[in-house]
Coordinates of C-alpha atoms in Angstrom, one line a residue:
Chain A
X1 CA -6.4 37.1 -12.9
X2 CA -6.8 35.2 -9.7
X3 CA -9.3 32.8 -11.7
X4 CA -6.6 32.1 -13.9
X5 CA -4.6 31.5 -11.4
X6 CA -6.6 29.1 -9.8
X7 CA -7.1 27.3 -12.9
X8 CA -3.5 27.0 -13.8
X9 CA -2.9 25.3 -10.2
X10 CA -5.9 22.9 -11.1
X11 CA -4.8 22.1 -14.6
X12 CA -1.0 21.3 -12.4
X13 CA -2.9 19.2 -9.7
X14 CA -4.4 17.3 -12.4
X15 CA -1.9 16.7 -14.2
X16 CA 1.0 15.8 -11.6
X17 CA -1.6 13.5 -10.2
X18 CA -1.7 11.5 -13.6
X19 CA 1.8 11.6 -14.7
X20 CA 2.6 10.3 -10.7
X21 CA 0.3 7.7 -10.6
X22 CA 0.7 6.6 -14.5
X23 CA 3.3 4.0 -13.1
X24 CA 1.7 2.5 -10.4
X25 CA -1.5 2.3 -12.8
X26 CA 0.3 0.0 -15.2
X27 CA 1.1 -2.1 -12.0
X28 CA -2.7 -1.7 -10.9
X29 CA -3.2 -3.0 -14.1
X30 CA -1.1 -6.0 -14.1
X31 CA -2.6 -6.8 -10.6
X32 CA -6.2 -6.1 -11.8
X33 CA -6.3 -8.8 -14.4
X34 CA -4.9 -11.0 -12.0
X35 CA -8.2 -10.5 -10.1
X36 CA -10.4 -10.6 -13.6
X37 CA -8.7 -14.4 -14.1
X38 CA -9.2 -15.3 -10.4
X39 CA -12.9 -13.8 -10.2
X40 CA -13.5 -15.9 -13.1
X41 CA -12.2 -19.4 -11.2
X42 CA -14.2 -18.1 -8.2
X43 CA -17.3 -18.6 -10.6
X44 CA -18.4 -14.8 -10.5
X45 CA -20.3 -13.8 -13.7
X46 CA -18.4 -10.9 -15.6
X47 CA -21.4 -8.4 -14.4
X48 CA -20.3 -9.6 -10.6
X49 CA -16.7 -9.0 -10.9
X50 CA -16.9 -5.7 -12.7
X51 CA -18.9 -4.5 -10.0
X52 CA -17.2 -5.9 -7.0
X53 CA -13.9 -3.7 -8.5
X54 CA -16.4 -0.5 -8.8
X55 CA -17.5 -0.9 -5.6
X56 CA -15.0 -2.2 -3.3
X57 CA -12.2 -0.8 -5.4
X58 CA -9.1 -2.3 -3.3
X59 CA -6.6 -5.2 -4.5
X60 CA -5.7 -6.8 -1.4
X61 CA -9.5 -7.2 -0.7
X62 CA -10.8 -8.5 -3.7
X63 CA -7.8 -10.7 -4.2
X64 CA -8.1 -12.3 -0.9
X65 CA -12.0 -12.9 -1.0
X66 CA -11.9 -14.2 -4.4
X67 CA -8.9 -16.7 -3.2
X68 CA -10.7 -17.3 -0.2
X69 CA -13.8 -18.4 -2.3
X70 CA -11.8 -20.6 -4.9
X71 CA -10.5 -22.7 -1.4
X72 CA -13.9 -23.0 -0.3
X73 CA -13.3 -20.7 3.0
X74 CA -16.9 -19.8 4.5
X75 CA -18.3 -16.5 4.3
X76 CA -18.0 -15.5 7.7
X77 CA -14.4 -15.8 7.5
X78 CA -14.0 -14.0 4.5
X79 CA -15.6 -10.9 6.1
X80 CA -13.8 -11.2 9.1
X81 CA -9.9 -11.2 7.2
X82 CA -11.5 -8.3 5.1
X83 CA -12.5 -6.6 8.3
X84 CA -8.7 -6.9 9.8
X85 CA -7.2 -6.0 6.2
X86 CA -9.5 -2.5 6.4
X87 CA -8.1 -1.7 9.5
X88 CA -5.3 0.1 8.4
X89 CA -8.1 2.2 6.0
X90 CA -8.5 4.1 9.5
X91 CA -4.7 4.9 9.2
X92 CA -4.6 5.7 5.7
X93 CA -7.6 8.2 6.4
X94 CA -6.4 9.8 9.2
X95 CA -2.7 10.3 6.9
X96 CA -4.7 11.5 4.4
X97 CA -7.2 13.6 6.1
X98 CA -4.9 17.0 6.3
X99 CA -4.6 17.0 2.5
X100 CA -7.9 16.5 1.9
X101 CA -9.0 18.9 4.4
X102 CA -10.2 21.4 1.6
X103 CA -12.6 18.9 -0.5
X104 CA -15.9 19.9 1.0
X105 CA -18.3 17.4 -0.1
X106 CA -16.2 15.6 -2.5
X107 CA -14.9 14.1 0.0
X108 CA -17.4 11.2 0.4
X109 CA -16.5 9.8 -3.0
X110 CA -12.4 11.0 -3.0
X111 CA -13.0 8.8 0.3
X112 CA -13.4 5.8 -2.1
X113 CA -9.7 5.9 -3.3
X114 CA -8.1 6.1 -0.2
X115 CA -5.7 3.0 -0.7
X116 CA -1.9 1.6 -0.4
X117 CA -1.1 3.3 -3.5
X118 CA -3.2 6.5 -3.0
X119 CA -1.7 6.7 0.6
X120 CA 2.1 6.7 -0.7
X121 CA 1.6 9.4 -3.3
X122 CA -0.8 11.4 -1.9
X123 CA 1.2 11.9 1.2
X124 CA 4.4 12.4 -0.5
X125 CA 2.8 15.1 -2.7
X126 CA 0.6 17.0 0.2
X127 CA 3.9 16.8 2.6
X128 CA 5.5 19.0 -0.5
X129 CA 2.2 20.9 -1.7
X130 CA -0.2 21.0 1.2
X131 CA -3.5 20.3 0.7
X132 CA -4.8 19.5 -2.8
X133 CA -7.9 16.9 -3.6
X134 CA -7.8 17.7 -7.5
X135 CA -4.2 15.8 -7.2
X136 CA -5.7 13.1 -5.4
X137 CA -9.1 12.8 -7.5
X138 CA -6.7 12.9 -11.0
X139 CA -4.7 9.6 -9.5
X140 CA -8.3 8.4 -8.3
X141 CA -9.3 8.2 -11.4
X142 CA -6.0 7.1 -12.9
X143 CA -6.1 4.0 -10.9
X144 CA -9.8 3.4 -11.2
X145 CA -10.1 3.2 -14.8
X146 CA -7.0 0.5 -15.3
X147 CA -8.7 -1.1 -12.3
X148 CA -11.7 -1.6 -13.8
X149 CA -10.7 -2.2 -17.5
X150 CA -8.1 -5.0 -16.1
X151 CA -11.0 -6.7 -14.2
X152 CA -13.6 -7.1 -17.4
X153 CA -10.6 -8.0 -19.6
X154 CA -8.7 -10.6 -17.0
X155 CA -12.8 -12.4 -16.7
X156 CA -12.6 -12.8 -20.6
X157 CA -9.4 -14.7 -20.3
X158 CA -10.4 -15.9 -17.6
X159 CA -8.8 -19.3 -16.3
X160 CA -7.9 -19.4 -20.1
X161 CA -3.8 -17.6 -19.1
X162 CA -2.2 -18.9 -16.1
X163 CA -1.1 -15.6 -14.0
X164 CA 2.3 -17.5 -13.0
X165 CA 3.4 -17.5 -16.5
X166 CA 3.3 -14.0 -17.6
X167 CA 3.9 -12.6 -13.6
X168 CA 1.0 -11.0 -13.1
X169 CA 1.4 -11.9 -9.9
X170 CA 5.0 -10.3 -9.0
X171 CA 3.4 -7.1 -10.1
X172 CA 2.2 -7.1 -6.7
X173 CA 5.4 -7.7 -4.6
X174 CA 7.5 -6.0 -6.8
X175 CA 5.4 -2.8 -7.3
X176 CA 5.1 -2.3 -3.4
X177 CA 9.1 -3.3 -3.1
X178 CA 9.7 -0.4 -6.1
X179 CA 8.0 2.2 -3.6
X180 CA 9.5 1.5 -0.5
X181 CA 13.0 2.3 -1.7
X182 CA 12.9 5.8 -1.5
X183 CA 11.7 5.8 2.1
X184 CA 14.8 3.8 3.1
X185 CA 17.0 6.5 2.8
X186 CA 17.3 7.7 6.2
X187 CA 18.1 5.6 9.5
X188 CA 14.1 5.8 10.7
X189 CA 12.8 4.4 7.4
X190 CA 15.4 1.8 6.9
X191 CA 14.7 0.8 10.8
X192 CA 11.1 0.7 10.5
X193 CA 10.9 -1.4 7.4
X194 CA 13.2 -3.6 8.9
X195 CA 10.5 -3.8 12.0
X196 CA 7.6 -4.6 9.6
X197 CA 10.1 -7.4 8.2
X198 CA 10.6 -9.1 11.5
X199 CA 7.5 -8.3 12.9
X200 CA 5.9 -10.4 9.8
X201 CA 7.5 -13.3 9.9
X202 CA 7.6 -13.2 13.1
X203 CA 3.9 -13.6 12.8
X204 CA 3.9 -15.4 10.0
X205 CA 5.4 -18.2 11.5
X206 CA 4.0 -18.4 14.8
X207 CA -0.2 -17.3 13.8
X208 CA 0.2 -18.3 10.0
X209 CA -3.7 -18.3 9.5
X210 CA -4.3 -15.2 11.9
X211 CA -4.8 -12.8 8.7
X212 CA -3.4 -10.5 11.8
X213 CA 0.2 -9.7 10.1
X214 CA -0.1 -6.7 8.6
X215 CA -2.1 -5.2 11.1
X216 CA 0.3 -5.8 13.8
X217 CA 2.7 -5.0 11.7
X218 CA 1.5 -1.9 10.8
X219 CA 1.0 -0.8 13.9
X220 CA 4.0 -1.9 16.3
X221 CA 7.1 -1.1 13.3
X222 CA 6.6 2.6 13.0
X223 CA 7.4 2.9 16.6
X224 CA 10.7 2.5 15.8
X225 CA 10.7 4.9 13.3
X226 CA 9.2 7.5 16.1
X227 CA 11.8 6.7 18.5
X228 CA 14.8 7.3 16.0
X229 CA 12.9 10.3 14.5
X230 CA 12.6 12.0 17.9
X231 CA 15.8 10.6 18.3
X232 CA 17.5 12.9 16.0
X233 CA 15.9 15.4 16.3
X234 CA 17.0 16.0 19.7
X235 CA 20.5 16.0 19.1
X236 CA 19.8 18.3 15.8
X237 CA 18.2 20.8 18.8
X238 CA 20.8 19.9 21.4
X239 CA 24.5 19.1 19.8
X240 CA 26.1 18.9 23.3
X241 CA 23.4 15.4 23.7
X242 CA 25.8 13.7 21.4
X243 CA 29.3 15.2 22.0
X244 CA 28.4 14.7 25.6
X245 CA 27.7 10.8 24.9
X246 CA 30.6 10.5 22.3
X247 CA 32.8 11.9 25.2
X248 CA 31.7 9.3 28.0
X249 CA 32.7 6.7 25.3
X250 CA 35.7 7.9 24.6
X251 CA 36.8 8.6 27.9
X252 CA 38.4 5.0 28.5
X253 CA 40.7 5.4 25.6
X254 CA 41.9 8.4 26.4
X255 CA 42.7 6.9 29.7
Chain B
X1 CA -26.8 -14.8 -5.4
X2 CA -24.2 -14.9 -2.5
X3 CA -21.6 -13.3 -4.0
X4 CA -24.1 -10.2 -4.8
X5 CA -24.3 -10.3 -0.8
X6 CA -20.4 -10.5 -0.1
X7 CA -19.8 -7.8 -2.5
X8 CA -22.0 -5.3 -1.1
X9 CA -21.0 -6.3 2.3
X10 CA -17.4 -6.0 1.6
X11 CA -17.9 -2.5 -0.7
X12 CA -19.9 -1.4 2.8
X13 CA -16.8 -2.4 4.9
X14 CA -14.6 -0.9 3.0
X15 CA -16.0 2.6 2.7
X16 CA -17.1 2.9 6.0
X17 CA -13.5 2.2 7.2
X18 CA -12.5 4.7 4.5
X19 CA -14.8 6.9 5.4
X20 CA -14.5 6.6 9.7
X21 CA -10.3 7.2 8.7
X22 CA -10.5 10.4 7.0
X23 CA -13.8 12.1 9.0
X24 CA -12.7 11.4 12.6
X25 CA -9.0 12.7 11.7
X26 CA -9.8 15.6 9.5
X27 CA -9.6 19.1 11.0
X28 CA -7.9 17.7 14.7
X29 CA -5.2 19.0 15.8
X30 CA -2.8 15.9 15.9
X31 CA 0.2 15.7 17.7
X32 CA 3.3 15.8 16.2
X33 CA 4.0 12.3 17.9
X34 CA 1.1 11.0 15.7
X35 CA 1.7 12.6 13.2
X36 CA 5.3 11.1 12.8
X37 CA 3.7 7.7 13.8
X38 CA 1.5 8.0 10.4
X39 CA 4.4 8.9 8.4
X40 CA 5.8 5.7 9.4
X41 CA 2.7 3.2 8.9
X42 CA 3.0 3.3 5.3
X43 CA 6.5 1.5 5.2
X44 CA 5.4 -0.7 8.2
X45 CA 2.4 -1.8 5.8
X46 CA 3.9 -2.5 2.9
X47 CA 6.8 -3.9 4.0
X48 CA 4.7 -6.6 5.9
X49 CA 3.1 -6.6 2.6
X50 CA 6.1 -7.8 0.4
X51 CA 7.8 -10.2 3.3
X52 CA 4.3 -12.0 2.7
X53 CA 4.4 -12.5 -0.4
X54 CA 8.1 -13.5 -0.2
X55 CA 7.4 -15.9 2.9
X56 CA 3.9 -17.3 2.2
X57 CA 2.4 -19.8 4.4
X58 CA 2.1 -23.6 2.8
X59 CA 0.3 -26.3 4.8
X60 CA 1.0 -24.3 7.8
X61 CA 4.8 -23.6 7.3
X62 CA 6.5 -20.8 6.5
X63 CA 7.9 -21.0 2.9
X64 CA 10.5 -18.9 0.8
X65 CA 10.3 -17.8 -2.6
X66 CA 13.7 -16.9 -4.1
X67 CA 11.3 -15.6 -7.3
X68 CA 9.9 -13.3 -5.4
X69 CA 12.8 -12.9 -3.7
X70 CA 15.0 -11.9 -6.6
X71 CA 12.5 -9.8 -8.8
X72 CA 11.8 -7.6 -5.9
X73 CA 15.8 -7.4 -4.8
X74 CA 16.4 -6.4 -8.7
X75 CA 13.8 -3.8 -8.7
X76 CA 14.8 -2.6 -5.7
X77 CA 18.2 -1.9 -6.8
X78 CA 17.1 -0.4 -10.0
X79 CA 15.6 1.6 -8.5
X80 CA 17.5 3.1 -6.2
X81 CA 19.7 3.5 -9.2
X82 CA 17.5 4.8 -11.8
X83 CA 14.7 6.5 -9.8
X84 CA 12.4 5.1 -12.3
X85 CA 9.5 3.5 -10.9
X86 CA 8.2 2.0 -14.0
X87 CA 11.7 0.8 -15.3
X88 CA 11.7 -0.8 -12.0
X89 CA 8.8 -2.7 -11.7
X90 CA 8.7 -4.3 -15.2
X91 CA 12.4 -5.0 -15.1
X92 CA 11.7 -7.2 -11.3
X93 CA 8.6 -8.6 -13.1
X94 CA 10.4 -9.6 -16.3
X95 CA 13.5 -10.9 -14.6
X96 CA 10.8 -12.7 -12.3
X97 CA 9.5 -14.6 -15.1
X98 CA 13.2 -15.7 -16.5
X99 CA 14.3 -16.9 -13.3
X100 CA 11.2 -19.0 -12.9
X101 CA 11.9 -20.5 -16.5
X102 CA 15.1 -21.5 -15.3
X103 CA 14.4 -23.1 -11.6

């Protein structure tokens, strides 16, 4: 009975995990072939960017080497702008760590997929569910075999399809735009993305070449999000916080 | 031959960041501080993420790209109408690709 059980809630992880990250794997897709094409221009041989997806197995990475190969950036830089862009691995890890808490050994190779796209469901699902790595191993693998498939197939068309013309390289943007929506909805979201906004460009424009952005970004916005957080929940705890402050404001009126 | 070297270099990076992120974290107690910190970093990232792609640098100045711009406002707003992510995203892509026929 409890067998059963169990294999009913494994047969659920499995498949929530694939019907969740079905989306975002058409998007991983779209952004994968991108890669394939760009791999191609960067002069790997198909053999070479297959492997670099299998192995590395993140789109911001391989995207920006390959780019940074195609403009004829050494490879001393390239390592270093990868090194900075797998900063915020540490972050995603240690998000990720609680629901993966009960993976055992599997953990060195779930440890693979941990990733922008990984991070955002896998958090959102674990918050809801608790721990579960058979969710997080079925949207693994949901992601990795698009990923892969998309890099073999974008090398074939290789600088043969302009990625501009068939926006293969909105998917990006636009994917990443599609998933923040939901965690605008309350004040501490909407403040923080609004942080990481300004905080970019604010970066953006005075270290352009820094490769620094998203790391300072990512770490300085969500304090804002804290702050509120906190915030509100003190005055959930502690109503007389706010009628107490919506008094001394109103005071003068009443006067 | 070099790009065999970069690849495993950069796979080696990669997973040992992955790695160091989930093992040093898993099974602490983290404070709730932290922990609400984390739940934040996501939407720090990726909205640093899409203001780069919608501001990207160009010969050292900050330039704006109202394609970008537009498909992501779209699918942002179809989103938040629909709920459905994959309506979204190929309905910011598509109009994406119209609007750059037309500029």
């Amino acid at each position: 009975m409890e067998k059963n059980s169990i294999k009913i809630n494994r047969q659920n992880s499995v498949r929530a995990g694939i019907l969740d990250s079905l989306p975002l794997a058409i998007a991983v897709f779209a952004y994968g072939l991108s890669y394939g094409v760009m791999a191609a221009q960067a002069g790997f041989t198909l053999l070479q960017a297959v492997m670099m997806s299998a192995l590395v197995f993140s789109g911001s990475i391989q995207l920006v080497a390959v780019s940074m190969i195609i403009s004829g950036i050494q490879f001393m830089s390239i390592l270093l702008v990868a090194f900075l862009l797998n900063l915020r691995n540490l972050l995603y890890g240690a998000a990720l760590a609680e629901g993966l808490s009960q993976s055992g050994r599997w953990k060195w190779l779930l440890a693979t997929a941990v990733s922008d796209e990984s991070l955002v469901l896998g958090t959102s699902h674990f918050k809801k569910q608790g721990p579960d790595h058979i969710y997080f191993a079925a949207l693994a693998l949901t992601f990795f075999l698009p990923w892969i498939l998309a890099a073999w197939l974008g090398f074939m068309l290789g600088g043969s399809i302009n990625p501009q013309t068939y926006g293969l390289d909105l998917a990006f943007p636009v994917t990443f735009m599609v998933i923040l929506v939901p965690a605008l909805a309350d004040r501490p979201g909407l403040a923080t993305c609004l942080a990481g906004v300004l905080v970019a460009l604010l970066m953006e424009y005075v270290f352009p070449k820094s490769g620094l952005t998203i790391i300072v970004g990512g770490l300085t916005a969500p304090l804002i999000g804290v702050y509120l957080s906190k915030k509100k929940l003190l005055i959930e705890k502690d109503p007389t916080i706010i009628s107490a402050t919506t008094l001394d404001k109103e005071e003068p009126i009443d006067e | 031959m070099n790009n065999w070297i970069l690849i495993i270099v950069l796979a080696l990076m990669t997973y040992s960041s992955r790695v160091m992120g989930l093992e040093l974290m898993s099974g602490r107690n983290i404070r709730p501080s932290f922990r609400l910190y984390l739940n934040y970093v996501p939407i720090a990232i990726i909205s640093a993420l899409v203001i780069k792609e919608i501001f990207t640098v160009e010969n050292g100045r900050l330039t704006f790209s109202p394609v970008v711009f537009f498909a992501c406002l779209l699918a942002a707003l179809i989103m938040k109408k629909s709920s459905n992510l994959l309506l979204s995203i190929l309905s910011g892509i598509l109009f994406g690709v119209g609007l750059r026929f037309f500029l």
